[in-house]
């Protein structure tokens, strides 16, 4: 029987979207702490609205940065994104910055540092999912991969002046038609990009510039002249950034992962040190799934993990290949438990997570990134270095 055709849509937002600005500020604070104390504990939330940035949360460790240093990092991060004037939607130098920082709860610290089984305990309860698919070389679903590339290209086009007058805030949405799990064509593309007043009455010209300098180059072979193309469908997008829309850490969790194609446990990533399994176990789940698919044990793989606060071992581990597996799923799951460390301490060590590596993750997705993109090396959870171990376990 021929596989049913269906469409799937994913969205992404630029580094200048208010929620992503908040994510990046939270991760910049995390990096600042880890640079001074690799074992520091951070749970940092950022709120941006109007002319104010509020950074709140719990920070513990040794040799910690003082409030002046934290404020400097907040302002530097926002300015780097492009918000250097109220005209653009926020002014990093002139904004009011309020810090509400306190130490981590002693009860939480007790469960993490001294659990009953003697190992580092999980910093919270929760469930985490990781996913990979052979749809793309990056082993990511195609709709979210293309959407991320569109907003990343908008950032470049703004910064290098390819399209004059662009501003930091932007969103993209891509609809792909599939036959079963195989992408057939891109049927719809949407790009909303903030701009200066010179484009208010020239939206047609802006559309043409966006198509030629952003959409066509990014989509490449996926560009389809018959696809529906929407550029700033409201008619103008001059007012943007935190002055137009409040930003808050952790509100783009689907953008941060698989664009809705795979499940999500509900926990956000940004602003959390690696003892928080919301982040570190999600990275490990992606690492496992990616290696399973790269080892050609399955065409797609979803890994499910769950943890209880203060306990080291996961409360559940499950591998679901959605019928695409070439080996028995129960056997794959058993091998995954043997090959990959799943305690918080094991995850942190295997993925080398106690370093200031997190600020780049806050823009354009935590997964599916290329080496050198945005200035970072390959994220450790994107490596496919356990393929031989997995294949050997099945006698390959």
PDB file of C-alpha atoms in Angstrom, residues 152-315:
ATOM      1  CA  UNK A 152      19.877  32.117  10.775  1.00  0.00           C
ATOM      2  CA  UNK A 153      20.181  33.515   7.248  1.00  0.00           C
ATOM      3  CA  UNK A 154      18.009  36.495   8.211  1.00  0.00           C
ATOM      4  CA  UNK A 155      20.498  37.234  10.995  1.00  0.00           C
ATOM      5  CA  UNK A 156      23.393  37.166   8.523  1.00  0.00           C
ATOM      6  CA  UNK A 157      21.522  39.279   5.955  1.00  0.00           C
ATOM      7  CA  UNK A 158      20.831  41.876   8.642  1.00  0.00           C
ATOM      8  CA  UNK A 159      24.344  41.905  10.079  1.00  0.00           C
ATOM      9  CA  UNK A 160      26.233  42.111   6.778  1.00  0.00           C
ATOM     10  CA  UNK A 161      23.796  44.516   5.122  1.00  0.00           C
ATOM     11  CA  UNK A 162      22.700  42.142   2.371  1.00  0.00           C
ATOM     12  CA  UNK A 163      19.234  43.563   2.982  1.00  0.00           C
ATOM     13  CA  UNK A 164      19.600  47.059   4.414  1.00  0.00           C
ATOM     14  CA  UNK A 165      17.312  48.082   7.234  1.00  0.00           C
ATOM     15  CA  UNK A 166      16.518  44.673   8.693  1.00  0.00           C
ATOM     16  CA  UNK A 167      16.202  44.469  12.475  1.00  0.00           C
ATOM     17  CA  UNK A 168      16.821  41.569  14.878  1.00  0.00           C
ATOM     18  CA  UNK A 169      13.305  40.202  15.456  1.00  0.00           C
ATOM     19  CA  UNK A 170      12.173  37.525  12.974  1.00  0.00           C
ATOM     20  CA  UNK A 171      10.177  34.316  12.627  1.00  0.00           C
ATOM     21  CA  UNK A 172       9.989  31.616   9.955  1.00  0.00           C
ATOM     22  CA  UNK A 173       7.635  28.741   9.247  1.00  0.00           C
ATOM     23  CA  UNK A 174       8.039  25.908   6.745  1.00  0.00           C
ATOM     24  CA  UNK A 175       5.461  23.359   5.584  1.00  0.00           C
ATOM     25  CA  UNK A 176       6.739  20.167   3.973  1.00  0.00           C
ATOM     26  CA  UNK A 177       4.664  17.549   2.184  1.00  0.00           C
ATOM     27  CA  UNK A 178       5.600  13.974   3.065  1.00  0.00           C
ATOM     28  CA  UNK A 179       4.848  10.565   1.671  1.00  0.00           C
ATOM     29  CA  UNK A 180       5.023   8.478   4.805  1.00  0.00           C
ATOM     30  CA  UNK A 181       8.290   9.604   6.419  1.00  0.00           C
ATOM     31  CA  UNK A 182       9.856  10.796   3.166  1.00  0.00           C
ATOM     32  CA  UNK A 183       9.810  14.545   2.367  1.00  0.00           C
ATOM     33  CA  UNK A 184       8.466  15.274  -1.107  1.00  0.00           C
ATOM     34  CA  UNK A 185       8.298  19.064  -1.429  1.00  0.00           C
ATOM     35  CA  UNK A 186       8.109  22.369   0.418  1.00  0.00           C
ATOM     36  CA  UNK A 187       4.578  23.663  -0.038  1.00  0.00           C
ATOM     37  CA  UNK A 188       4.595  26.825   2.086  1.00  0.00           C
ATOM     38  CA  UNK A 189       7.190  29.224   3.483  1.00  0.00           C
ATOM     39  CA  UNK A 190       6.607  32.155   5.804  1.00  0.00           C
ATOM     40  CA  UNK A 191       9.170  34.763   6.841  1.00  0.00           C
ATOM     41  CA  UNK A 192       8.305  37.671   9.104  1.00  0.00           C
ATOM     42  CA  UNK A 193      11.232  40.014   9.556  1.00  0.00           C
ATOM     43  CA  UNK A 194      11.428  43.229  11.530  1.00  0.00           C
ATOM     44  CA  UNK A 195      12.576  46.185   9.450  1.00  0.00           C
ATOM     45  CA  UNK A 196      13.178  49.926   9.488  1.00  0.00           C
ATOM     46  CA  UNK A 197      10.585  52.530   8.431  1.00  0.00           C
ATOM     47  CA  UNK A 198      12.044  52.706   4.911  1.00  0.00           C
ATOM     48  CA  UNK A 199      10.281  49.421   4.122  1.00  0.00           C
ATOM     49  CA  UNK A 200       6.834  50.313   5.495  1.00  0.00           C
ATOM     50  CA  UNK A 201       5.444  51.312   2.110  1.00  0.00           C
ATOM     51  CA  UNK A 202       7.719  49.012   0.106  1.00  0.00           C
ATOM     52  CA  UNK A 203       6.674  45.569   1.307  1.00  0.00           C
ATOM     53  CA  UNK A 204       6.655  44.246  -2.257  1.00  0.00           C
ATOM     54  CA  UNK A 205      10.311  45.201  -2.680  1.00  0.00           C
ATOM     55  CA  UNK A 206      11.140  43.727   0.728  1.00  0.00           C
ATOM     56  CA  UNK A 207       9.413  40.485  -0.245  1.00  0.00           C
ATOM     57  CA  UNK A 208      11.528  40.266  -3.384  1.00  0.00           C
ATOM     58  CA  UNK A 209      14.721  40.914  -1.422  1.00  0.00           C
ATOM     59  CA  UNK A 210      13.815  38.291   1.197  1.00  0.00           C
ATOM     60  CA  UNK A 211      13.001  35.716  -1.488  1.00  0.00           C
ATOM     61  CA  UNK A 212      16.242  36.291  -3.398  1.00  0.00           C
ATOM     62  CA  UNK A 213      18.630  36.728  -0.454  1.00  0.00           C
ATOM     63  CA  UNK A 214      17.117  34.430   2.197  1.00  0.00           C
ATOM     64  CA  UNK A 215      14.502  31.965   0.950  1.00  0.00           C
ATOM     65  CA  UNK A 216      16.025  30.752  -2.309  1.00  0.00           C
ATOM     66  CA  UNK A 217      19.615  30.372  -0.996  1.00  0.00           C
ATOM     67  CA  UNK A 218      18.489  28.474   2.107  1.00  0.00           C
ATOM     68  CA  UNK A 219      15.944  26.191   0.480  1.00  0.00           C
ATOM     69  CA  UNK A 220      18.196  25.374  -2.471  1.00  0.00           C
ATOM     70  CA  UNK A 221      16.870  22.235  -4.122  1.00  0.00           C
ATOM     71  CA  UNK A 222      13.791  22.438  -1.915  1.00  0.00           C
ATOM     72  CA  UNK A 223      12.758  25.753  -3.471  1.00  0.00           C
ATOM     73  CA  UNK A 224       9.511  25.295  -5.389  1.00  0.00           C
ATOM     74  CA  UNK A 225       8.061  28.023  -7.596  1.00  0.00           C
ATOM     75  CA  UNK A 226       4.607  26.666  -6.800  1.00  0.00           C
ATOM     76  CA  UNK A 227       5.029  26.957  -3.044  1.00  0.00           C
ATOM     77  CA  UNK A 228       3.016  29.563  -1.173  1.00  0.00           C
ATOM     78  CA  UNK A 229       5.388  32.310  -0.002  1.00  0.00           C
ATOM     79  CA  UNK A 230       4.404  34.762   2.730  1.00  0.00           C
ATOM     80  CA  UNK A 231       6.687  37.647   3.743  1.00  0.00           C
ATOM     81  CA  UNK A 232       5.443  39.912   6.548  1.00  0.00           C
ATOM     82  CA  UNK A 233       1.810  38.880   6.008  1.00  0.00           C
ATOM     83  CA  UNK A 234       0.523  41.569   8.409  1.00  0.00           C
ATOM     84  CA  UNK A 235       1.760  44.214   5.954  1.00  0.00           C
ATOM     85  CA  UNK A 236       4.596  45.690   8.049  1.00  0.00           C
ATOM     86  CA  UNK A 237       6.850  44.724  10.960  1.00  0.00           C
ATOM     87  CA  UNK A 238       8.647  47.860  12.145  1.00  0.00           C
ATOM     88  CA  UNK A 239       7.905  47.557  15.855  1.00  0.00           C
ATOM     89  CA  UNK A 240       9.562  44.502  17.368  1.00  0.00           C
ATOM     90  CA  UNK A 241      11.834  43.212  20.088  1.00  0.00           C
ATOM     91  CA  UNK A 242      11.066  43.392  23.800  1.00  0.00           C
ATOM     92  CA  UNK A 243       9.364  46.788  23.424  1.00  0.00           C
ATOM     93  CA  UNK A 244       6.664  45.168  21.292  1.00  0.00           C
ATOM     94  CA  UNK A 245       6.501  41.700  22.822  1.00  0.00           C
ATOM     95  CA  UNK A 246       7.551  40.444  26.245  1.00  0.00           C
ATOM     96  CA  UNK A 247      10.343  37.860  26.238  1.00  0.00           C
ATOM     97  CA  UNK A 248      10.688  35.060  28.785  1.00  0.00           C
ATOM     98  CA  UNK A 249      13.156  32.204  29.204  1.00  0.00           C
ATOM     99  CA  UNK A 250      11.851  28.775  28.274  1.00  0.00           C
ATOM    100  CA  UNK A 251       8.901  29.662  26.042  1.00  0.00           C
ATOM    101  CA  UNK A 252      10.329  28.224  22.818  1.00  0.00           C
ATOM    102  CA  UNK A 253      10.882  24.609  23.851  1.00  0.00           C
ATOM    103  CA  UNK A 254       9.501  23.156  20.609  1.00  0.00           C
ATOM    104  CA  UNK A 255      11.658  25.519  18.541  1.00  0.00           C
ATOM    105  CA  UNK A 256      14.620  24.378  20.650  1.00  0.00           C
ATOM    106  CA  UNK A 257      14.095  20.699  19.835  1.00  0.00           C
ATOM    107  CA  UNK A 258      12.331  18.991  16.918  1.00  0.00           C
ATOM    108  CA  UNK A 259       9.677  21.446  15.785  1.00  0.00           C
ATOM    109  CA  UNK A 260       6.836  19.256  17.016  1.00  0.00           C
ATOM    110  CA  UNK A 261       7.863  16.211  14.958  1.00  0.00           C
ATOM    111  CA  UNK A 262       8.958  14.330  18.098  1.00  0.00           C
ATOM    112  CA  UNK A 263       7.654  14.503  21.632  1.00  0.00           C
ATOM    113  CA  UNK A 264       8.850  16.874  24.337  1.00  0.00           C
ATOM    114  CA  UNK A 265       8.941  16.304  28.075  1.00  0.00           C
ATOM    115  CA  UNK A 266       8.058  19.915  28.873  1.00  0.00           C
ATOM    116  CA  UNK A 267      11.271  21.097  30.509  1.00  0.00           C
ATOM    117  CA  UNK A 268      13.168  24.071  29.084  1.00  0.00           C
ATOM    118  CA  UNK A 269      16.945  24.073  28.621  1.00  0.00           C
ATOM    119  CA  UNK A 270      18.324  27.599  28.861  1.00  0.00           C
ATOM    120  CA  UNK A 271      19.722  28.936  32.114  1.00  0.00           C
ATOM    121  CA  UNK A 272      20.149  25.475  33.665  1.00  0.00           C
ATOM    122  CA  UNK A 273      23.450  23.897  34.662  1.00  0.00           C
ATOM    123  CA  UNK A 274      24.029  20.251  33.628  1.00  0.00           C
ATOM    124  CA  UNK A 275      22.880  18.738  36.938  1.00  0.00           C
ATOM    125  CA  UNK A 276      19.399  19.699  35.708  1.00  0.00           C
ATOM    126  CA  UNK A 277      18.381  16.650  33.700  1.00  0.00           C
ATOM    127  CA  UNK A 278      15.808  18.703  31.793  1.00  0.00           C
ATOM    128  CA  UNK A 279      18.831  19.825  29.826  1.00  0.00           C
ATOM    129  CA  UNK A 280      21.581  17.227  30.164  1.00  0.00           C
ATOM    130  CA  UNK A 281      19.372  14.138  29.789  1.00  0.00           C
ATOM    131  CA  UNK A 282      17.667  15.669  26.742  1.00  0.00           C
ATOM    132  CA  UNK A 283      21.117  16.136  25.231  1.00  0.00           C
ATOM    133  CA  UNK A 284      21.994  12.515  26.057  1.00  0.00           C
ATOM    134  CA  UNK A 285      18.719  11.272  24.577  1.00  0.00           C
ATOM    135  CA  UNK A 286      19.495  13.103  21.315  1.00  0.00           C
ATOM    136  CA  UNK A 287      23.055  11.705  21.381  1.00  0.00           C
ATOM    137  CA  UNK A 288      21.723   8.158  21.760  1.00  0.00           C
ATOM    138  CA  UNK A 289      19.052   8.523  19.090  1.00  0.00           C
ATOM    139  CA  UNK A 290      21.485  10.082  16.628  1.00  0.00           C
ATOM    140  CA  UNK A 291      24.014   7.283  17.068  1.00  0.00           C
ATOM    141  CA  UNK A 292      21.315   4.612  16.701  1.00  0.00           C
ATOM    142  CA  UNK A 293      20.239   6.087  13.357  1.00  0.00           C
ATOM    143  CA  UNK A 294      23.816   6.747  12.214  1.00  0.00           C
ATOM    144  CA  UNK A 295      24.614   3.098  12.981  1.00  0.00           C
ATOM    145  CA  UNK A 296      21.739   2.176  10.637  1.00  0.00           C
ATOM    146  CA  UNK A 297      19.957   0.229  13.327  1.00  0.00           C
ATOM    147  CA  UNK A 298      16.820   2.218  12.422  1.00  0.00           C
ATOM    148  CA  UNK A 299      15.605   4.951  10.078  1.00  0.00           C
ATOM    149  CA  UNK A 300      14.313   6.977  13.015  1.00  0.00           C
ATOM    150  CA  UNK A 301      14.647   6.697  16.764  1.00  0.00           C
ATOM    151  CA  UNK A 302      13.018   8.304  19.775  1.00  0.00           C
ATOM    152  CA  UNK A 303      14.632   7.811  23.179  1.00  0.00           C
ATOM    153  CA  UNK A 304      12.579   8.370  26.327  1.00  0.00           C
ATOM    154  CA  UNK A 305      14.167   8.915  29.730  1.00  0.00           C
ATOM    155  CA  UNK A 306      12.749   9.868  33.114  1.00  0.00           C
ATOM    156  CA  UNK A 307      14.351  10.825  36.416  1.00  0.00           C
ATOM    157  CA  UNK A 308      13.456  11.451  40.050  1.00  0.00           C
ATOM    158  CA  UNK A 309      15.050  14.291  42.001  1.00  0.00           C
ATOM    159  CA  UNK A 310      17.973  13.127  44.105  1.00  0.00           C
ATOM    160  CA  UNK A 311      18.267   9.713  42.421  1.00  0.00           C
ATOM    161  CA  UNK A 312      21.067   8.855  40.026  1.00  0.00           C
ATOM    162  CA  UNK A 313      19.592   6.086  37.895  1.00  0.00           C
ATOM    163  CA  UNK A 314      16.784   6.914  35.468  1.00  0.00           C
ATOM    164  CA  UNK A 315      13.358   5.680  36.493  1.00  0.00           C
TER     165      UNK A 315
END
